[in-house]
PDB file of C-alpha atoms in Angstrom:
ATOM      1  CA  UNK A   1    -116.878 110.028 -85.962  1.00  0.00           C
ATOM      2  CA  UNK A   2    -115.233 107.670 -88.296  1.00  0.00           C
ATOM      3  CA  UNK A   3    -112.679 108.481 -90.809  1.00  0.00           C
ATOM      4  CA  UNK A   4    -112.014 105.335 -92.289  1.00  0.00           C
ATOM      5  CA  UNK A   5    -115.766 104.305 -93.331  1.00  0.00           C
ATOM      6  CA  UNK A   6    -116.304 104.311 -97.096  1.00  0.00           C
ATOM      7  CA  UNK A   7    -119.776 104.731 -98.766  1.00  0.00           C
ATOM      8  CA  UNK A   8    -120.098 102.418-101.632  1.00  0.00           C
ATOM      9  CA  UNK A   9    -123.079 101.698-103.847  1.00  0.00           C
ATOM     10  CA  UNK A  10    -123.191  98.460-105.394  1.00  0.00           C
ATOM     11  CA  UNK A  11    -125.704  97.233-107.898  1.00  0.00           C
ATOM     12  CA  UNK A  12    -128.810  95.068-106.172  1.00  0.00           C
ATOM     13  CA  UNK A  13    -127.588  91.994-107.822  1.00  0.00           C
ATOM     14  CA  UNK A  14    -124.563  91.806-106.193  1.00  0.00           C
ATOM     15  CA  UNK A  15    -125.712  93.179-102.671  1.00  0.00           C
ATOM     16  CA  UNK A  16    -124.869  90.368-100.206  1.00  0.00           C
ATOM     17  CA  UNK A  17    -122.212  88.759-102.498  1.00  0.00           C
ATOM     18  CA  UNK A  18    -118.858  87.941-101.550  1.00  0.00           C
ATOM     19  CA  UNK A  19    -116.674  90.002-103.833  1.00  0.00           C
ATOM     20  CA  UNK A  20    -112.803  89.758-104.489  1.00  0.00           C
ATOM     21  CA  UNK A  21    -111.080  93.102-104.895  1.00  0.00           C
ATOM     22  CA  UNK A  22    -108.648  93.432-107.982  1.00  0.00           C
ATOM     23  CA  UNK A  23    -106.063  95.560-109.049  1.00  0.00           C
ATOM     24  CA  UNK A  24    -106.099  95.257-112.689  1.00  0.00           C
ATOM     25  CA  UNK A  25    -104.742  97.832-115.805  1.00  0.00           C
ATOM     26  CA  UNK A  26    -107.279 100.044-117.200  1.00  0.00           C
ATOM     27  CA  UNK A  27    -107.908  99.030-120.485  1.00  0.00           C
ATOM     28  CA  UNK A  28    -107.229 102.719-122.000  1.00  0.00           C
ATOM     29  CA  UNK A  29    -104.637 104.047-119.884  1.00  0.00           C
ATOM     30  CA  UNK A  30    -102.847 100.858-118.151  1.00  0.00           C
ATOM     31  CA  UNK A  31    -102.967 102.750-115.098  1.00  0.00           C
ATOM     32  CA  UNK A  32    -103.801 100.372-112.261  1.00  0.00           C
ATOM     33  CA  UNK A  33    -107.557 100.892-110.898  1.00  0.00           C
ATOM     34  CA  UNK A  34    -109.553  99.152-108.571  1.00  0.00           C
ATOM     35  CA  UNK A  35    -111.829  96.638-109.648  1.00  0.00           C
ATOM     36  CA  UNK A  36    -114.302  93.781-107.960  1.00  0.00           C
ATOM     37  CA  UNK A  37    -114.736  90.526-108.849  1.00  0.00           C
ATOM     38  CA  UNK A  38    -117.938  88.337-108.552  1.00  0.00           C
ATOM     39  CA  UNK A  39    -115.986  84.532-108.909  1.00  0.00           C
ATOM     40  CA  UNK A  40    -118.930  82.787-109.296  1.00  0.00           C
ATOM     41  CA  UNK A  41    -120.453  84.680-112.009  1.00  0.00           C
ATOM     42  CA  UNK A  42    -117.379  85.253-113.288  1.00  0.00           C
ATOM     43  CA  UNK A  43    -118.306  89.268-113.636  1.00  0.00           C
ATOM     44  CA  UNK A  44    -116.361  92.221-113.351  1.00  0.00           C
ATOM     45  CA  UNK A  45    -117.283  95.813-111.479  1.00  0.00           C
ATOM     46  CA  UNK A  46    -115.600  98.785-111.656  1.00  0.00           C
ATOM     47  CA  UNK A  47    -114.771 100.990-109.111  1.00  0.00           C
ATOM     48  CA  UNK A  48    -116.220 104.822-109.712  1.00  0.00           C
ATOM     49  CA  UNK A  49    -115.270 107.329-107.303  1.00  0.00           C
ATOM     50  CA  UNK A  50    -117.663 110.749-106.940  1.00  0.00           C
ATOM     51  CA  UNK A  51    -115.966 113.760-105.102  1.00  0.00           C
ATOM     52  CA  UNK A  52    -118.496 115.993-103.724  1.00  0.00           C
ATOM     53  CA  UNK A  53    -116.199 118.917-103.198  1.00  0.00           C
ATOM     54  CA  UNK A  54    -116.522 119.046 -99.528  1.00  0.00           C
ATOM     55  CA  UNK A  55    -120.273 119.693 -99.854  1.00  0.00           C
ATOM     56  CA  UNK A  56    -121.647 116.720 -98.364  1.00  0.00           C
ATOM     57  CA  UNK A  57    -121.738 114.570 -95.830  1.00  0.00           C
ATOM     58  CA  UNK A  58    -122.777 110.856 -94.798  1.00  0.00           C
ATOM     59  CA  UNK A  59    -124.424 110.060 -91.353  1.00  0.00           C
ATOM     60  CA  UNK A  60    -124.849 106.522 -90.112  1.00  0.00           C
ATOM     61  CA  UNK A  61    -125.738 104.486 -86.892  1.00  0.00           C
ATOM     62  CA  UNK A  62    -123.131 106.240 -84.529  1.00  0.00           C
ATOM     63  CA  UNK A  63    -121.017 107.705 -86.987  1.00  0.00           C
ATOM     64  CA  UNK A  64    -120.469 110.505 -88.664  1.00  0.00           C
ATOM     65  CA  UNK A  65    -118.174 110.901 -92.262  1.00  0.00           C
ATOM     66  CA  UNK A  66    -117.420 114.364 -93.183  1.00  0.00           C
ATOM     67  CA  UNK A  67    -116.404 113.373 -96.842  1.00  0.00           C
ATOM     68  CA  UNK A  68    -119.427 113.508 -98.734  1.00  0.00           C
ATOM     69  CA  UNK A  69    -117.771 111.641-101.443  1.00  0.00           C
ATOM     70  CA  UNK A  70    -118.850 107.844-102.559  1.00  0.00           C
ATOM     71  CA  UNK A  71    -117.785 105.255-104.513  1.00  0.00           C
ATOM     72  CA  UNK A  72    -119.970 103.340-107.032  1.00  0.00           C
ATOM     73  CA  UNK A  73    -119.389  99.728-108.519  1.00  0.00           C
ATOM     74  CA  UNK A  74    -120.879  99.497-112.004  1.00  0.00           C
ATOM     75  CA  UNK A  75    -120.554  96.374-114.350  1.00  0.00           C
ATOM     76  CA  UNK A  76    -117.751  96.729-117.148  1.00  0.00           C
ATOM     77  CA  UNK A  77    -117.016  94.111-119.557  1.00  0.00           C
ATOM     78  CA  UNK A  78    -113.700  91.790-118.855  1.00  0.00           C
ATOM     79  CA  UNK A  79    -112.895  91.668-122.190  1.00  0.00           C
ATOM     80  CA  UNK A  80    -111.725  95.090-122.463  1.00  0.00           C
ATOM     81  CA  UNK A  81    -109.215  94.433-120.010  1.00  0.00           C
ATOM     82  CA  UNK A  82    -108.254  91.275-121.962  1.00  0.00           C
ATOM     83  CA  UNK A  83    -108.264  93.182-125.212  1.00  0.00           C
ATOM     84  CA  UNK A  84    -105.905  95.351-123.569  1.00  0.00           C
ATOM     85  CA  UNK A  85    -103.407  92.927-122.054  1.00  0.00           C
ATOM     86  CA  UNK A  86    -102.733  90.581-125.252  1.00  0.00           C
ATOM     87  CA  UNK A  87    -102.798  93.404-127.334  1.00  0.00           C
ATOM     88  CA  UNK A  88     -99.572  94.991-125.673  1.00  0.00           C
ATOM     89  CA  UNK A  89     -98.325  91.451-125.800  1.00  0.00           C
ATOM     90  CA  UNK A  90     -98.936  90.272-129.301  1.00  0.00           C
ATOM     91  CA  UNK A  91     -99.297  93.386-131.096  1.00  0.00           C
ATOM     92  CA  UNK A  92     -96.341  95.713-132.911  1.00  0.00           C
ATOM     93  CA  UNK A  93     -97.327  98.507-135.195  1.00  0.00           C
ATOM     94  CA  UNK A  94     -99.547  96.206-137.838  1.00  0.00           C
ATOM     95  CA  UNK A  95     -97.812  93.401-137.421  1.00  0.00           C
ATOM     96  CA  UNK A  96     -99.169  90.786-134.611  1.00  0.00           C
ATOM     97  CA  UNK A  97     -97.551  87.449-132.953  1.00  0.00           C
ATOM     98  CA  UNK A  98     -98.712  84.435-131.102  1.00  0.00           C
ATOM     99  CA  UNK A  99     -98.241  84.352-127.628  1.00  0.00           C
ATOM    100  CA  UNK A 100     -98.721  81.918-124.491  1.00  0.00           C
ATOM    101  CA  UNK A 101    -102.037  83.281-122.835  1.00  0.00           C
ATOM    102  CA  UNK A 102    -100.470  81.491-119.669  1.00  0.00           C
ATOM    103  CA  UNK A 103     -97.997  83.946-119.682  1.00  0.00           C
ATOM    104  CA  UNK A 104     -99.658  87.312-119.122  1.00  0.00           C
ATOM    105  CA  UNK A 105     -99.735  87.668-115.191  1.00  0.00           C
ATOM    106  CA  UNK A 106     -95.906  87.024-115.473  1.00  0.00           C
ATOM    107  CA  UNK A 107     -95.178  89.775-118.332  1.00  0.00           C
ATOM    108  CA  UNK A 108     -97.419  92.128-116.895  1.00  0.00           C
ATOM    109  CA  UNK A 109     -96.483  95.092-114.411  1.00  0.00           C
ATOM    110  CA  UNK A 110     -99.648  94.817-112.803  1.00  0.00           C
ATOM    111  CA  UNK A 111    -100.493  93.078-109.807  1.00  0.00           C
ATOM    112  CA  UNK A 112     -99.886  89.431-110.871  1.00  0.00           C
ATOM    113  CA  UNK A 113    -102.143  87.749-108.435  1.00  0.00           C
ATOM    114  CA  UNK A 114    -105.102  90.122-109.468  1.00  0.00           C
ATOM    115  CA  UNK A 115    -104.310  88.901-112.926  1.00  0.00           C
ATOM    116  CA  UNK A 116    -104.067  85.633-112.073  1.00  0.00           C
ATOM    117  CA  UNK A 117    -107.663  85.576-110.250  1.00  0.00           C
ATOM    118  CA  UNK A 118    -109.029  87.224-113.545  1.00  0.00           C
ATOM    119  CA  UNK A 119    -107.692  84.535-115.751  1.00  0.00           C
ATOM    120  CA  UNK A 120    -109.035  82.099-113.271  1.00  0.00           C
ATOM    121  CA  UNK A 121    -112.374  82.457-114.277  1.00  0.00           C
ATOM    122  CA  UNK A 122    -112.263  79.876-117.013  1.00  0.00           C
ATOM    123  CA  UNK A 123    -115.496  80.493-118.753  1.00  0.00           C
ATOM    124  CA  UNK A 124    -114.905  83.975-118.882  1.00  0.00           C
ATOM    125  CA  UNK A 125    -110.962  83.617-120.128  1.00  0.00           C
ATOM    126  CA  UNK A 126    -112.233  81.095-122.974  1.00  0.00           C
ATOM    127  CA  UNK A 127    -115.025  83.661-123.863  1.00  0.00           C
ATOM    128  CA  UNK A 128    -112.385  86.427-124.398  1.00  0.00           C
ATOM    129  CA  UNK A 129    -110.167  83.977-126.651  1.00  0.00           C
ATOM    130  CA  UNK A 130    -112.694  83.083-128.890  1.00  0.00           C
ATOM    131  CA  UNK A 131    -114.102  86.312-129.383  1.00  0.00           C
ATOM    132  CA  UNK A 132    -110.808  88.524-129.447  1.00  0.00           C
ATOM    133  CA  UNK A 133    -108.266  85.996-130.437  1.00  0.00           C
ATOM    134  CA  UNK A 134    -106.541  83.450-133.082  1.00  0.00           C
ATOM    135  CA  UNK A 135    -105.342  80.323-131.090  1.00  0.00           C
ATOM    136  CA  UNK A 136    -103.365  77.426-131.656  1.00  0.00           C
ATOM    137  CA  UNK A 137    -103.099  74.562-129.404  1.00  0.00           C
ATOM    138  CA  UNK A 138     -99.149  73.662-129.042  1.00  0.00           C
ATOM    139  CA  UNK A 139     -99.807  70.656-126.844  1.00  0.00           C
ATOM    140  CA  UNK A 140    -102.257  69.608-124.321  1.00  0.00           C
ATOM    141  CA  UNK A 141    -100.780  72.122-121.672  1.00  0.00           C
ATOM    142  CA  UNK A 142     -99.945  74.887-123.828  1.00  0.00           C
ATOM    143  CA  UNK A 143    -102.136  77.021-125.807  1.00  0.00           C
ATOM    144  CA  UNK A 144    -101.029  80.424-127.743  1.00  0.00           C
ATOM    145  CA  UNK A 145    -103.145  82.804-129.092  1.00  0.00           C
ATOM    146  CA  UNK A 146    -102.720  86.375-130.972  1.00  0.00           C
ATOM    147  CA  UNK A 147    -105.251  89.220-131.353  1.00  0.00           C
ATOM    148  CA  UNK A 148    -107.513  88.705-134.606  1.00  0.00           C
ATOM    149  CA  UNK A 149    -108.365  92.090-135.674  1.00  0.00           C
ATOM    150  CA  UNK A 150    -111.280  91.166-137.944  1.00  0.00           C
ATOM    151  CA  UNK A 151    -112.930  89.346-134.532  1.00  0.00           C
ATOM    152  CA  UNK A 152    -111.847  92.621-132.088  1.00  0.00           C
ATOM    153  CA  UNK A 153    -113.416  94.760-134.625  1.00  0.00           C
ATOM    154  CA  UNK A 154    -116.932  92.918-135.136  1.00  0.00           C
ATOM    155  CA  UNK A 155    -117.167  92.649-131.462  1.00  0.00           C
ATOM    156  CA  UNK A 156    -116.460  96.368-130.929  1.00  0.00           C
ATOM    157  CA  UNK A 157    -118.932  97.207-133.765  1.00  0.00           C
ATOM    158  CA  UNK A 158    -121.711  95.267-131.717  1.00  0.00           C
ATOM    159  CA  UNK A 159    -120.923  97.129-128.714  1.00  0.00           C
ATOM    160  CA  UNK A 160    -121.334 100.353-130.713  1.00  0.00           C
ATOM    161  CA  UNK A 161    -124.984  99.331-132.055  1.00  0.00           C
ATOM    162  CA  UNK A 162    -127.112 102.371-132.144  1.00  0.00           C
ATOM    163  CA  UNK A 163    -130.054  99.923-130.555  1.00  0.00           C
ATOM    164  CA  UNK A 164    -127.870 100.118-127.737  1.00  0.00           C
ATOM    165  CA  UNK A 165    -127.835 104.107-127.818  1.00  0.00           C
ATOM    166  CA  UNK A 166    -128.816 105.475-124.310  1.00  0.00           C
ATOM    167  CA  UNK A 167    -131.741 107.730-123.680  1.00  0.00           C
ATOM    168  CA  UNK A 168    -129.542 110.044-121.648  1.00  0.00           C
ATOM    169  CA  UNK A 169    -127.778 110.976-124.529  1.00  0.00           C
ATOM    170  CA  UNK A 170    -130.577 111.937-126.632  1.00  0.00           C
ATOM    171  CA  UNK A 171    -129.713 115.807-126.622  1.00  0.00           C
ATOM    172  CA  UNK A 172    -126.745 115.113-128.809  1.00  0.00           C
ATOM    173  CA  UNK A 173    -129.402 113.628-131.449  1.00  0.00           C
ATOM    174  CA  UNK A 174    -132.309 116.580-130.948  1.00  0.00           C
ATOM    175  CA  UNK A 175    -132.720 118.796-133.993  1.00  0.00           C
ATOM    176  CA  UNK A 176    -131.238 116.756-136.756  1.00  0.00           C
ATOM    177  CA  UNK A 177    -133.947 116.361-139.159  1.00  0.00           C
ATOM    178  CA  UNK A 178    -132.037 113.843-141.670  1.00  0.00           C
ATOM    179  CA  UNK A 179    -132.449 110.455-140.235  1.00  0.00           C
ATOM    180  CA  UNK A 180    -129.502 109.053-141.852  1.00  0.00           C
ATOM    181  CA  UNK A 181    -127.087 111.341-139.973  1.00  0.00           C
ATOM    182  CA  UNK A 182    -129.141 111.011-136.692  1.00  0.00           C
ATOM    183  CA  UNK A 183    -128.396 107.404-137.047  1.00  0.00           C
ATOM    184  CA  UNK A 184    -124.473 108.451-137.887  1.00  0.00           C
ATOM    185  CA  UNK A 185    -124.483 110.678-134.823  1.00  0.00           C
ATOM    186  CA  UNK A 186    -125.842 108.068-132.526  1.00  0.00           C
ATOM    187  CA  UNK A 187    -123.011 105.700-134.053  1.00  0.00           C
ATOM    188  CA  UNK A 188    -120.482 108.278-133.636  1.00  0.00           C
ATOM    189  CA  UNK A 189    -121.429 108.770-129.889  1.00  0.00           C
ATOM    190  CA  UNK A 190    -121.245 105.125-129.102  1.00  0.00           C
ATOM    191  CA  UNK A 191    -117.785 104.852-130.594  1.00  0.00           C
ATOM    192  CA  UNK A 192    -116.546 107.649-127.926  1.00  0.00           C
ATOM    193  CA  UNK A 193    -118.425 105.599-125.226  1.00  0.00           C
ATOM    194  CA  UNK A 194    -116.562 102.501-126.233  1.00  0.00           C
ATOM    195  CA  UNK A 195    -113.134 104.625-126.474  1.00  0.00           C
ATOM    196  CA  UNK A 196    -112.849 104.992-123.051  1.00  0.00           C
ATOM    197  CA  UNK A 197    -112.231 101.507-122.618  1.00  0.00           C
ATOM    198  CA  UNK A 198    -109.767 101.438-125.430  1.00  0.00           C
ATOM    199  CA  UNK A 199    -106.588 101.789-126.647  1.00  0.00           C
ATOM    200  CA  UNK A 200    -105.855 104.664-129.293  1.00  0.00           C
ATOM    201  CA  UNK A 201    -104.759 101.850-131.648  1.00  0.00           C
ATOM    202  CA  UNK A 202    -108.456 100.182-131.303  1.00  0.00           C
ATOM    203  CA  UNK A 203    -110.459 103.943-131.332  1.00  0.00           C
ATOM    204  CA  UNK A 204    -108.603 104.910-134.635  1.00  0.00           C
ATOM    205  CA  UNK A 205    -109.363 101.273-136.484  1.00  0.00           C
ATOM    206  CA  UNK A 206    -112.969 101.504-134.742  1.00  0.00           C
ATOM    207  CA  UNK A 207    -113.597 104.998-136.264  1.00  0.00           C
ATOM    208  CA  UNK A 208    -112.535 104.109-139.430  1.00  0.00           C
ATOM    209  CA  UNK A 209    -114.869 101.009-139.651  1.00  0.00           C
ATOM    210  CA  UNK A 210    -117.642 103.428-139.512  1.00  0.00           C
ATOM    211  CA  UNK A 211    -115.929 105.773-142.279  1.00  0.00           C
ATOM    212  CA  UNK A 212    -114.585 108.276-139.871  1.00  0.00           C
ATOM    213  CA  UNK A 213    -118.075 110.355-139.275  1.00  0.00           C
ATOM    214  CA  UNK A 214    -116.660 112.967-141.437  1.00  0.00           C
ATOM    215  CA  UNK A 215    -120.429 113.930-142.290  1.00  0.00           C
ATOM    216  CA  UNK A 216    -121.001 114.221-138.497  1.00  0.00           C
ATOM    217  CA  UNK A 217    -117.918 116.458-138.243  1.00  0.00           C
ATOM    218  CA  UNK A 218    -119.268 118.790-140.966  1.00  0.00           C
ATOM    219  CA  UNK A 219    -122.563 119.102-139.200  1.00  0.00           C
ATOM    220  CA  UNK A 220    -121.040 119.602-136.137  1.00  0.00           C
ATOM    221  CA  UNK A 221    -119.116 122.678-137.621  1.00  0.00           C
ATOM    222  CA  UNK A 222    -121.996 124.297-139.248  1.00  0.00           C
ATOM    223  CA  UNK A 223    -123.824 123.905-135.824  1.00  0.00           C
ATOM    224  CA  UNK A 224    -121.111 125.656-133.942  1.00  0.00           C
ATOM    225  CA  UNK A 225    -120.814 128.625-136.748  1.00  0.00           C
ATOM    226  CA  UNK A 226    -124.533 129.270-136.281  1.00  0.00           C
ATOM    227  CA  UNK A 227    -124.381 129.254-132.582  1.00  0.00           C
ATOM    228  CA  UNK A 228    -121.610 131.583-132.398  1.00  0.00           C
ATOM    229  CA  UNK A 229    -123.819 133.993-134.218  1.00  0.00           C
ATOM    230  CA  UNK A 230    -126.432 133.853-131.182  1.00  0.00           C
ATOM    231  CA  UNK A 231    -125.781 137.268-128.761  1.00  0.00           C
ATOM    232  CA  UNK A 232    -127.908 137.655-125.561  1.00  0.00           C
ATOM    233  CA  UNK A 233    -129.820 141.111-125.788  1.00  0.00           C
ATOM    234  CA  UNK A 234    -128.600 142.056-122.472  1.00  0.00           C
ATOM    235  CA  UNK A 235    -126.729 140.417-119.343  1.00  0.00           C
ATOM    236  CA  UNK A 236    -129.934 139.964-117.833  1.00  0.00           C
ATOM    237  CA  UNK A 237    -131.131 137.574-120.531  1.00  0.00           C
ATOM    238  CA  UNK A 238    -128.371 135.019-119.496  1.00  0.00           C
ATOM    239  CA  UNK A 239    -129.541 132.178-116.820  1.00  0.00           C
ATOM    240  CA  UNK A 240    -126.603 130.493-115.334  1.00  0.00           C
ATOM    241  CA  UNK A 241    -126.691 126.774-115.574  1.00  0.00           C
ATOM    242  CA  UNK A 242    -124.327 123.989-115.317  1.00  0.00           C
ATOM    243  CA  UNK A 243    -121.971 125.709-117.761  1.00  0.00           C
ATOM    244  CA  UNK A 244    -122.075 128.546-115.776  1.00  0.00           C
ATOM    245  CA  UNK A 245    -118.154 128.814-114.607  1.00  0.00           C
ATOM    246  CA  UNK A 246    -119.263 129.582-111.074  1.00  0.00           C
ATOM    247  CA  UNK A 247    -120.941 126.332-110.845  1.00  0.00           C
ATOM    248  CA  UNK A 248    -118.488 123.436-109.676  1.00  0.00           C
ATOM    249  CA  UNK A 249    -120.006 119.856-110.327  1.00  0.00           C
ATOM    250  CA  UNK A 250    -119.362 116.901-108.515  1.00  0.00           C
ATOM    251  CA  UNK A 251    -116.088 114.933-110.060  1.00  0.00           C
ATOM    252  CA  UNK A 252    -116.580 111.673-111.071  1.00  0.00           C
ATOM    253  CA  UNK A 253    -113.576 109.435-112.103  1.00  0.00           C
ATOM    254  CA  UNK A 254    -112.566 105.664-112.114  1.00  0.00           C
ATOM    255  CA  UNK A 255    -110.592 104.939-108.529  1.00  0.00           C
ATOM    256  CA  UNK A 256    -106.777 104.523-109.286  1.00  0.00           C
ATOM    257  CA  UNK A 257    -104.657 102.817-106.732  1.00  0.00           C
TER     258      UNK A 257
END
């Protein structure tokens, strides 16, 4: 029996590649989280833990792990982390200031070596500065940057394009006959997905860019009121499903370290 073995599911693209483990701030909460970087392709994978609540086990060649939990490595856009770190340094309220981008690893409270490794991926770093920042070259060795809100919001709106709407969320728009309302609902769901990687400062601005989704919220209130009027004829007519309080689903969360 081996208690220290871990089961990790890796995308086939990264199978067999040398990945470097990093501890970086979660872009929304700032809490230290585990990531793996493919330094060659300059890409980042976040570690997502799945807790099976002790109801599964793993068996391998000569070993058994009684804890059936596992970790999955899923691709994440590193620009979310850059956005969070540069925002913390250069944004105060509605004011922004220029900062030395190379000082991020020095001023951050996170693992300096991990942040340095992230920033050593030069093509990725330049992409982050081009997409998110206004830059000024002070000298041959010093480049200062500050968040460009217009650039950031344009990038985030592209992330929230309804063309990227996942099929898994089709249930959110089922029954919505009005095409405009259906598209707005899709956009709102995309904003909610992206906001998992955004500080509240940016989530609020992104929602404002889409007009606040007032019509979507009003439609949901009407649907909730209609559903609350539905009553079962008898207890036997209720079929327990995933919403049954006795059913305890697997817990999925980003691994914090």
